[in-house]
Coordinates of C-alpha atoms and ligand atoms in Angstrom, one line a residue:
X29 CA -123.7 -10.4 234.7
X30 CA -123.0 -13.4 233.0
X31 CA -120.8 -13.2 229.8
X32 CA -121.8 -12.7 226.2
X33 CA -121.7 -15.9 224.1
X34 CA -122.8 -14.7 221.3
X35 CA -122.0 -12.0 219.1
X36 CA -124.1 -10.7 215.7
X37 CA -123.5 -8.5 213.3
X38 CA -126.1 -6.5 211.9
X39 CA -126.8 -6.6 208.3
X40 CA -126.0 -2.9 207.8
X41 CA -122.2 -3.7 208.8
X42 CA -122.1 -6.9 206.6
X43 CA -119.3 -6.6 204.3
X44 CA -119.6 -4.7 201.2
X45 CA -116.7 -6.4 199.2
X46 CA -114.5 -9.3 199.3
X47 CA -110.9 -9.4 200.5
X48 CA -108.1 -10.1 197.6
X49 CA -105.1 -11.7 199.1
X50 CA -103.7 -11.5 195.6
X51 CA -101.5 -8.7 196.1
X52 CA -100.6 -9.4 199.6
X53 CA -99.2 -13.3 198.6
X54 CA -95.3 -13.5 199.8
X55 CA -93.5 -14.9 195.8
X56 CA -94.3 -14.3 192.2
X57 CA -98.1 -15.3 191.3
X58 CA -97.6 -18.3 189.3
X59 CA -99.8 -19.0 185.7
X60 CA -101.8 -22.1 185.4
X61 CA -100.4 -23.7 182.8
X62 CA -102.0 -25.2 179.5
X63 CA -102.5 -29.0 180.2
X64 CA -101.2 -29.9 176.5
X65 CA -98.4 -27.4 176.0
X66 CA -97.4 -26.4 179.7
X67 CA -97.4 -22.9 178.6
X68 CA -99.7 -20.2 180.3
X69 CA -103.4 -20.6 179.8
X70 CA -105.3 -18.3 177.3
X71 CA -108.0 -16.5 178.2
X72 CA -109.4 -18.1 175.1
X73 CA -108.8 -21.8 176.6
X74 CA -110.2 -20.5 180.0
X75 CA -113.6 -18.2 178.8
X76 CA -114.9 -21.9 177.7
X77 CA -114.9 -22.7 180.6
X78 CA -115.6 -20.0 183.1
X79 CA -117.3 -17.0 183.1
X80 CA -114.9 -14.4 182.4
X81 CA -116.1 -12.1 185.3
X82 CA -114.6 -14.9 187.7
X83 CA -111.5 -15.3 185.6
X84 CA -110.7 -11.7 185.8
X85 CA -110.9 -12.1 189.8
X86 CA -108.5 -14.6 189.5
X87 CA -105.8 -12.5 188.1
X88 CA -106.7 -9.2 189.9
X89 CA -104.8 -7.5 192.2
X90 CA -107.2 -4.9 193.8
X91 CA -107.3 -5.2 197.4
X92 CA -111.2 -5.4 197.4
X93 CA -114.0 -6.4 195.0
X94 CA -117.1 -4.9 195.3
X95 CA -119.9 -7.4 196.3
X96 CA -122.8 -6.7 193.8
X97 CA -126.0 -5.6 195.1
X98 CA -127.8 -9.0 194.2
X99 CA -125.8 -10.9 195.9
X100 CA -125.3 -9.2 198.6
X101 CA -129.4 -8.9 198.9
X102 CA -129.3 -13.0 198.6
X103 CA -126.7 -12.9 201.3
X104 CA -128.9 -11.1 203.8
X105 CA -131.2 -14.9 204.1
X106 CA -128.5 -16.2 206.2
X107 CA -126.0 -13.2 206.7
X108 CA -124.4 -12.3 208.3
X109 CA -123.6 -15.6 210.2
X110 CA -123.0 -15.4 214.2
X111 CA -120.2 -16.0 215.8
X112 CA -120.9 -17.4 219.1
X113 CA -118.5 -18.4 222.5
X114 CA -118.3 -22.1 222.9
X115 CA -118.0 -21.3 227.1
X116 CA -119.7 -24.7 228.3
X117 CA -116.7 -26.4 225.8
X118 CA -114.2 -24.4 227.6
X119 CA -115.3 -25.4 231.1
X120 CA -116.0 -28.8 230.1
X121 CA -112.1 -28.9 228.7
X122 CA -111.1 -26.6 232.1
X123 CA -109.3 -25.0 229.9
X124 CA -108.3 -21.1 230.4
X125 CA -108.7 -20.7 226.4
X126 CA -111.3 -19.0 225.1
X127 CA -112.8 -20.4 222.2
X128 CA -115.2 -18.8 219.9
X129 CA -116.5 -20.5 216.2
X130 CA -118.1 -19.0 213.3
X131 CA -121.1 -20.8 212.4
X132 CA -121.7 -21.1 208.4
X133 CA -123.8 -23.7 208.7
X134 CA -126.9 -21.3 209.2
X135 CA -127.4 -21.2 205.5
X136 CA -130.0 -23.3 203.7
X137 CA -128.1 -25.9 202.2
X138 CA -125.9 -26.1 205.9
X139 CA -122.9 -25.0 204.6
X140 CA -120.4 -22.3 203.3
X141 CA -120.4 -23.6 200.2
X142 CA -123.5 -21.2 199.5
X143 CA -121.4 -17.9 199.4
X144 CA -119.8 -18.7 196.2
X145 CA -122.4 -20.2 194.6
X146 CA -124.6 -17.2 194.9
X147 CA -121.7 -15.1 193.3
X148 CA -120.8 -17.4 190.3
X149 CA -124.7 -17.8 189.6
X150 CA -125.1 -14.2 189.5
X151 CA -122.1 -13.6 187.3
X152 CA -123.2 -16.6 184.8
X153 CA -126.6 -14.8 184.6
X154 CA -125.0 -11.4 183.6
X155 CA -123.3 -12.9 180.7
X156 CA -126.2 -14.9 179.5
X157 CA -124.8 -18.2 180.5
X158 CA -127.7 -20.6 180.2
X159 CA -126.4 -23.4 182.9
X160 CA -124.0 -24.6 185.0
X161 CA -122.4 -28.0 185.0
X162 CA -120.6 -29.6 188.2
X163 CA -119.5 -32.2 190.0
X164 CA -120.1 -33.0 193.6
X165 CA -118.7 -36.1 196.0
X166 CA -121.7 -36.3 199.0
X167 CA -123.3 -33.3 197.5
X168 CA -123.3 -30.5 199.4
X169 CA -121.5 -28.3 196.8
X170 CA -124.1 -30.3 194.3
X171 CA -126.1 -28.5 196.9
X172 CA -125.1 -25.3 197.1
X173 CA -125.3 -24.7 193.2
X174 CA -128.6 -26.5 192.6
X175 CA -129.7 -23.3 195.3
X176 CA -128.1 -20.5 193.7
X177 CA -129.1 -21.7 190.2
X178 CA -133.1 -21.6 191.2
X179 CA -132.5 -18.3 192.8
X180 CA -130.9 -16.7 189.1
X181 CA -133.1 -19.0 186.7
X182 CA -130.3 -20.7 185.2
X183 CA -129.9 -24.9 184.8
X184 CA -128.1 -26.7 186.5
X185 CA -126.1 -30.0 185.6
X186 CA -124.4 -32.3 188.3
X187 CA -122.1 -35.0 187.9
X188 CA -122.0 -37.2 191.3
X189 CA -120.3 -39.6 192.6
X190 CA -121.9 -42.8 191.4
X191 CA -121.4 -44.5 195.1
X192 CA -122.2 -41.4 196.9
X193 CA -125.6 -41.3 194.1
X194 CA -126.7 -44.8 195.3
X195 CA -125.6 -44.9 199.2
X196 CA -126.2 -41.2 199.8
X197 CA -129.4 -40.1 198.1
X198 CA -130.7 -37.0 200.8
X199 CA -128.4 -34.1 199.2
X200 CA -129.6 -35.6 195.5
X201 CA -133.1 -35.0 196.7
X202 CA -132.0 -31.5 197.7
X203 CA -130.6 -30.7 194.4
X204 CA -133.6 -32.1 193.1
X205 CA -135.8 -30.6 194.6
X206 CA -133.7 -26.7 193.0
X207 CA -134.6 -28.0 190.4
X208 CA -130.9 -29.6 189.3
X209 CA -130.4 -32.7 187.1
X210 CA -128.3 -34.7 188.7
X211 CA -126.5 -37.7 186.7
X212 CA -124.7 -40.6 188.9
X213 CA -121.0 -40.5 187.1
X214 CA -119.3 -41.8 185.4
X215 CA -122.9 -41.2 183.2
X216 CA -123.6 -42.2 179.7
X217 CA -124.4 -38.8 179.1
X218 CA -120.8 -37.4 178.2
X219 CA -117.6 -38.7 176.0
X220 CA -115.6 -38.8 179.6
X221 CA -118.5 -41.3 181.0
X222 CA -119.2 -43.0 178.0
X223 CA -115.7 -43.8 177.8
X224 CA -115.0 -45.4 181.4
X225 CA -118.0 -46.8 181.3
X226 CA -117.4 -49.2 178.4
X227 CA -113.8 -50.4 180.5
X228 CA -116.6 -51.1 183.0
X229 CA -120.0 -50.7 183.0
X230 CA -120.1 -50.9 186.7
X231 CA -117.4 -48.3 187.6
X232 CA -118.0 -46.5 191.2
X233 CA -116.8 -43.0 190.1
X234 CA -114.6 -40.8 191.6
X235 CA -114.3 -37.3 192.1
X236 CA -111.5 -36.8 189.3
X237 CA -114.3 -39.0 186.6
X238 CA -117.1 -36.3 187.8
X239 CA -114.9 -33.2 187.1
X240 CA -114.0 -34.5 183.5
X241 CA -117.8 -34.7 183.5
X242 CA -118.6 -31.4 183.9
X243 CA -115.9 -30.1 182.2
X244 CA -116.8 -32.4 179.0
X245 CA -120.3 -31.3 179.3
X246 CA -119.6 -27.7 179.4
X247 CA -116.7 -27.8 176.6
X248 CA -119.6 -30.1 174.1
X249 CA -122.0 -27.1 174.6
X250 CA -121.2 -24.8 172.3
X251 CA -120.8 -21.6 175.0
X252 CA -124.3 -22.5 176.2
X253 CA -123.1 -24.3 179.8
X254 CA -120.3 -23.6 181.5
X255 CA -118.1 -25.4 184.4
X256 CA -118.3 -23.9 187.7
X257 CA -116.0 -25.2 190.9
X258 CA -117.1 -24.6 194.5
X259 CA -113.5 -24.7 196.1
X260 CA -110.0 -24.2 195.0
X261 CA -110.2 -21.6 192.6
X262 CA -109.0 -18.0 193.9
X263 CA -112.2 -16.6 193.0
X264 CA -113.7 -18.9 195.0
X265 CA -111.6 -18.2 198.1
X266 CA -112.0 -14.5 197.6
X267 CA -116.1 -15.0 197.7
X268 CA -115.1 -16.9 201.2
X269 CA -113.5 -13.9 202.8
X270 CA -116.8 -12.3 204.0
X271 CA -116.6 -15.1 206.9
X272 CA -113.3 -13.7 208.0
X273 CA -114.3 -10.4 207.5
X274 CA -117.4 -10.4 209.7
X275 CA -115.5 -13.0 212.3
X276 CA -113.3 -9.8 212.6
X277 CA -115.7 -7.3 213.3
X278 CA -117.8 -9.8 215.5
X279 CA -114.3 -10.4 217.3
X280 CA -113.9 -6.8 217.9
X281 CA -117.5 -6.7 219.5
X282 CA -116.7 -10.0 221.9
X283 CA -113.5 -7.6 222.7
X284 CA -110.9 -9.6 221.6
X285 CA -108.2 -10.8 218.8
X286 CA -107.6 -14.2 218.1
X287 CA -103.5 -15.8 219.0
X288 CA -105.2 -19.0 216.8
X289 CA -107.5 -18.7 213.7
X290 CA -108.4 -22.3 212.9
X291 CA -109.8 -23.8 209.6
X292 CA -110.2 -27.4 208.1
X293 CA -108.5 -27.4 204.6
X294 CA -110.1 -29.7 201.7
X295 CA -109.7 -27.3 198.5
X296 CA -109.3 -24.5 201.0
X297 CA -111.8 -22.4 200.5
X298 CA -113.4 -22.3 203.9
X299 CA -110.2 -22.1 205.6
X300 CA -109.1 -18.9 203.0
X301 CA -112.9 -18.0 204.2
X302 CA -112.2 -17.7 207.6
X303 CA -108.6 -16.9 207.3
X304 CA -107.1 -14.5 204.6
X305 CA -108.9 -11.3 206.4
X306 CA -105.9 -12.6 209.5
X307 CA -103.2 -13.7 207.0
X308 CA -103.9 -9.8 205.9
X309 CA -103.4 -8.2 209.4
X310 CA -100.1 -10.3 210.1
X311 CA -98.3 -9.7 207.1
X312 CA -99.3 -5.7 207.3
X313 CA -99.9 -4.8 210.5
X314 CA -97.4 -7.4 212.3
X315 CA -99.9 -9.5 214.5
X316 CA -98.4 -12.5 216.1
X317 CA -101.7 -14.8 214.9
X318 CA -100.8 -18.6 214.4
X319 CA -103.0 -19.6 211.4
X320 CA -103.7 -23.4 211.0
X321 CA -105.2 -25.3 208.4
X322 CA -106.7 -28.6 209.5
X323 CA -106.7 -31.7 206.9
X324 CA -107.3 -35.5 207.5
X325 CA -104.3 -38.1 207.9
X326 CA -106.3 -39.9 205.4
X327 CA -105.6 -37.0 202.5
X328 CA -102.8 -35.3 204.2
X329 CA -101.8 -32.7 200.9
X330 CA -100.6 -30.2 202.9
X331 CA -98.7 -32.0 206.0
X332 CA -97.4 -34.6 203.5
X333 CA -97.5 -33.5 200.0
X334 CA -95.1 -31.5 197.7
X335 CA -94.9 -28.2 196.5
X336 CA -94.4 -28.4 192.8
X337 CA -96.6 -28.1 189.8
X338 CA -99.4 -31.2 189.3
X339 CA -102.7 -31.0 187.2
X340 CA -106.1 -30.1 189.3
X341 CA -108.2 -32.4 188.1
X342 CA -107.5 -36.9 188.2
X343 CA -107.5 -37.0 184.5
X344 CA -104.8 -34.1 183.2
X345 CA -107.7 -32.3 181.3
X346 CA -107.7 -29.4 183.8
X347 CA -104.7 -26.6 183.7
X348 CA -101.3 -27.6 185.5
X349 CA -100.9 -25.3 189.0
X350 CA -98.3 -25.0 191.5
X351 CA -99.6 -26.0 194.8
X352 CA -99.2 -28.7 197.6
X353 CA -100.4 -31.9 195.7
X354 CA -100.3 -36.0 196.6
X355 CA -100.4 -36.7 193.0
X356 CA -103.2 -36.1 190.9
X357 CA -103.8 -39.9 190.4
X358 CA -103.6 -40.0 194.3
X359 CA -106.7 -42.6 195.0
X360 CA -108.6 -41.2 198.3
X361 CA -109.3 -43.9 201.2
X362 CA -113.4 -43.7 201.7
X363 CA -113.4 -41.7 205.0
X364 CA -116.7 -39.7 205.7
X365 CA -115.1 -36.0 205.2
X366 CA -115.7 -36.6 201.3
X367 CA -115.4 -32.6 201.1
X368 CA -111.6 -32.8 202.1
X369 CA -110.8 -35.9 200.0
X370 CA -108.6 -34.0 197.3
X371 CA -104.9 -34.3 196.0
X372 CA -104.3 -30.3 196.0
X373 CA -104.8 -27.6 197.8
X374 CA -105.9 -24.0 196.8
X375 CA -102.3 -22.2 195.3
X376 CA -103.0 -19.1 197.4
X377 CA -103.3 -21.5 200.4
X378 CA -100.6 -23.6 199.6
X379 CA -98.5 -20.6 198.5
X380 CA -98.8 -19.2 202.3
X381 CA -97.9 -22.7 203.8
X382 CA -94.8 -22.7 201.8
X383 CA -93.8 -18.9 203.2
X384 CA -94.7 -20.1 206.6
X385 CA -97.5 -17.5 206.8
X386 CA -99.6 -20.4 207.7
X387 CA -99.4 -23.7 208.9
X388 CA -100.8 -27.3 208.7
X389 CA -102.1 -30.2 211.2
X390 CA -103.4 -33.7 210.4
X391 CA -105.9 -35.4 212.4
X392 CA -107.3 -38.9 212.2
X393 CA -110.8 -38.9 211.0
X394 CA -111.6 -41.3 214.5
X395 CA -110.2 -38.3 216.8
X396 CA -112.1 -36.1 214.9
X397 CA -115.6 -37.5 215.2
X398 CA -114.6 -37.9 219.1
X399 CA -113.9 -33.7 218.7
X400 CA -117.4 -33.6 217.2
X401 CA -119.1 -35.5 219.5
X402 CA -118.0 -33.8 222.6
X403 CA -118.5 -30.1 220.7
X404 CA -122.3 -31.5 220.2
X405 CA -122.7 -32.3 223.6
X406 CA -121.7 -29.1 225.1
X407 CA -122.8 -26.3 222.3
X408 CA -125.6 -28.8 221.0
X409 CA -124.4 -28.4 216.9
X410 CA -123.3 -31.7 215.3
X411 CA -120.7 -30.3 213.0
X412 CA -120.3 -31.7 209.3
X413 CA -117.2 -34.5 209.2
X414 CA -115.3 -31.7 207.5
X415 CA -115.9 -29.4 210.2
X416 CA -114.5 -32.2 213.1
X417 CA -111.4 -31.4 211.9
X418 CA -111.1 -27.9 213.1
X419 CA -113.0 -28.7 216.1
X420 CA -110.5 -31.1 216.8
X421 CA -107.6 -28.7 216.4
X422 CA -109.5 -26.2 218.4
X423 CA -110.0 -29.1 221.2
X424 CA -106.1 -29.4 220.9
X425 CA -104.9 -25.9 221.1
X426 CA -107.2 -25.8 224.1
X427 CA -105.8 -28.8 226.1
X428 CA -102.0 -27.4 225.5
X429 CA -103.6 -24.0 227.5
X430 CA -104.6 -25.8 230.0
X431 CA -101.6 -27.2 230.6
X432 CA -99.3 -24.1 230.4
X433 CA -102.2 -22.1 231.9
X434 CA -102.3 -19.5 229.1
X435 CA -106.1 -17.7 228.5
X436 CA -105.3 -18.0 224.6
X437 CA -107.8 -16.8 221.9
X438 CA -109.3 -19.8 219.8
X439 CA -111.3 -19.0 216.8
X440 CA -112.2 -21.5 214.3
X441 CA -114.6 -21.8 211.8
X442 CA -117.8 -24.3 211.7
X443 CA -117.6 -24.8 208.1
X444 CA -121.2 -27.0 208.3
X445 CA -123.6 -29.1 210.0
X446 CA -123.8 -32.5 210.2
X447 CA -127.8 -33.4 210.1
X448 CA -127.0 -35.0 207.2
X449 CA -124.0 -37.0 207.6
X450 CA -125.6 -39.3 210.5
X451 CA -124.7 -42.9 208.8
X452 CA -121.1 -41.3 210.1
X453 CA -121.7 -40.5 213.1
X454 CA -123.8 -43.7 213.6
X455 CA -120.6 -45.8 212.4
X456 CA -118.4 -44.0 215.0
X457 CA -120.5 -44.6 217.5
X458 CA -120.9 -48.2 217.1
X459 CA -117.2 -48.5 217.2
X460 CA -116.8 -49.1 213.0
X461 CA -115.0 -46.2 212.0
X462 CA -111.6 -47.2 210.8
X463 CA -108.5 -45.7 211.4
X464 CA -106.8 -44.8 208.2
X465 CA -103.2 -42.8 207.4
X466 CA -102.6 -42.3 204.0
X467 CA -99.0 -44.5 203.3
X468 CA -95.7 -42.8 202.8
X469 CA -95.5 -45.4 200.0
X470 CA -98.4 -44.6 197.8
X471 CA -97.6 -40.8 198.3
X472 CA -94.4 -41.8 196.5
X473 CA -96.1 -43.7 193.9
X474 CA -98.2 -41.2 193.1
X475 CA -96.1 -38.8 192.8
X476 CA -94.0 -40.2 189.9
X477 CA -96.8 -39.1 187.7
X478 CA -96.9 -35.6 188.3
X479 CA -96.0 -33.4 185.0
X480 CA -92.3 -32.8 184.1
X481 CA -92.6 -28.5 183.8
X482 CA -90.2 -26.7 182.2
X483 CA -92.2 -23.8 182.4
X484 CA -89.7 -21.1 184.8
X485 CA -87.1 -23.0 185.6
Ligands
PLP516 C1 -116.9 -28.9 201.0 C2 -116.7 -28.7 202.5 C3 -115.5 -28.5 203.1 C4 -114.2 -28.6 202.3 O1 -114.0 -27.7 201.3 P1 -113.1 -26.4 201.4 O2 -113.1 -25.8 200.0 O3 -111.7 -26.8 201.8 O4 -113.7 -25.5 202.4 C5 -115.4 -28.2 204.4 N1 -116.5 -28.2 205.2 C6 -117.8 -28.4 204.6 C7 -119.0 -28.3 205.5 C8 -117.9 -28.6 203.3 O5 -119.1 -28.8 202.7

């Protein structure tokens, strides 16, 4: 009998709670710090801005959090996800790997980005939050929000990326179409936007301009909106970790246990998703798993970056974290994985690359979109540009068993498609992708500007 290729959970053993790697994180848990006064943020300075449900997971230390009913019940639309055997991959590599991936991008808006967006919707709603304001690069965490905002009648207020408004206007029609407002930043419609717009009324935005946006917005209403962030954030990689979770139990049906667990890395939270249910097993049960995060040589945070205390957000109105940063005035290169185009890196993430818990690769967005191509042409999914990165690693860790003839387990984690990233693909096939490595010398530049903390030293 030919072999299984795919493996699916059914919804009665989806997960019932989220994983906390909180208490299982090797060194002191670190405060954000105040972005005036370097001292700890107060739940006063935070509750402005985030619903305090998600602020409480932040700082928790319970193992597991209970997934509430609702969103579990929204889950059940595209949970849980499969995870399939990518065997025509392996034989068209030779390789005596096997590799398996765990597809997110069955959910509606084609990404993970959908898991925490249902959750922080449904704890906005409980405490009578009346919208939600954002930012989004290409718009697939615009997306994800706009989705879980219809489903739990709340508004929903985007600042994007005024290039990616104009040259990318599908995922605005998506967010659209929820029902979202979506403003091209830097917008007239906030002190942030009004401001760099009158140094230049024809500014392209940037990511760092959108989240000042949307924090601005929500900090002007009065209590009414608050700010929500779809990566990063440890409540945000703790909503993640029911892709891990089920990839285990999915694992455990195919008969096996991964030697590799592969994510790509932007903020982190899809690579926490995927990963922290593993990080758990090696630290407490001793597995031998090698855990890899996957980032561009364009934005190379982790492989290149510094572990030290920067501010989250490209303006210094954001608290002050300890993490793996390039400089939070670091000034991204235009390559098509807009979703891992950011200085810093998750602290929990970063926290575990530091203790060598986990480690980091960087890949050339070029190589990468070669990875995609040849996944596509095997297993017939065009993954997101994001999602190129961990095929590419996957691709890699399979070549190096070829060569030492060792059947290694692979998984990795399809963050996304990539129906709608085609102008990409279309570039790299025509040969007009550049190469691009983010410069030792602007690394340095950039980070002279980090914050001088006092704060525990
Ligand atoms: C946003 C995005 C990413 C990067 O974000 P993380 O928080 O690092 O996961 C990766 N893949 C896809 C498909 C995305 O949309």
């Amino acid at each position: 009998m030919a072999e299984s290729i795919r493996f699916d959970l059914p919804t009665s053993k989806a997960p019932t709670s989220w994983l906390n790697i909180n208490p299982d994180l090797p060194g002191p848990m670190l405060p954000p710090l105040h972005p005036g006064t370097q001292e700890p943020v107060t739940p006063e300075f935070m509750s402005v801005l985030s619903p305090m449900a998600l602020l409480g997971q932040d700082m928790s230390m319970d193992e597991q959090i209970e997934i509430p009913d609702p969103v579990r019940e929204i889950y059940k639309l595209w949970r849980p996800t499969p995870l399939l055997r990518a065997t025509r991959l392996e034989k068209e590599l030779g390789t005596p790997a096997h590799i398996y991936y765990k597809y997110e991008g069955v959910s509606p808006v084609g990404s993970h980005k959908a898991n925490t967006a249902v959750a922080q919707a449904f704890y906005a709603k409980e405490e009578g939050v009346r919208a939600f304001t954002t930012e989004t690069g290409a718009g697939q965490w615009g997306s994800a929000l706009s989705m879980a905002c219809a489903m739990f009648d709340i508004a929903c207020e985007v600042y994007m990326v005024r290039v990616s408004y104009d040259q990318k206007p599908f995922r605005r029609y998506v967010m659209e179409s929820y029902g979202a407002s979506v403003y091209a930043s830097p917008s007239p419609h906030t002190d942030a936007g009004r401001g760099v717009l009158a140094e230049n009324p024809d500014h392209p935005g940037s990511l760092g301009i959108a989240i000042s946006e949307g924090i601005n917005a929500a900090v002007a209403s009065n209590g009414a909106k608050k700010y929500s962030l779809g990566s990063f954030l440890p409540h945000v990689c703790l909503h993640q970790t029911v892709i891990g979770q089920e990839a285990m139990a999915q694992m455990e049906m195919a008969g096996e246990y991964p030697d590799i667990v592969i994510g790509c890395a932007g903020g982190g939270s899809n690579f926490a998703g995927v990963a922290f249910p593993f990080v758990r097993e090696k630290l407490r049960a001793g597995k031998n798993t090698r855990i890899v995060a996957v980032e561009p040589a364009a934005c190379p945070t982790l492989t290149k970056g510094e572990y030290t205390w920067d501010a989250a957000d490209g303006v210094g109105m954001a608290p002050i974290v300890m993490m793996y940063t390039l400089g939070h005035t670091f000034v991204p290169a235009g390559i098509h994985a807009g979703g891992l185009r950011y200085h810093g890196m998750s602290p929990q993430v970063s926290g575990l690359v530091k203790h060598g818990v986990v480690e980091a690769q960087a890949y050339d967005q070029v190589d990468t979109f070669e990875a995609g191509v040849q996944f596509g042409r095997c297993e017939g999914i065009l993954p997101a540009p994001e999602s190129n990165h961990a095929v590419k690693a996957a691709i890699v860790e399979a070549q190096k068993c070829k060569e030492s003839g060792e059947a290694k387990v692979i998984l990795f984690n399809l963050s996304g498609h990539g129906n709608f990233d085609m102008m990409a693909y279309s570039q790299y096939l025509n040969g007009e992708l550049p190469r691009y490595e983010y410069p030792d010398a602007a690394i340095a530049e950039a980070m002279t500007h980090v914050p001088d903390v006092e704060f525990g030293a």
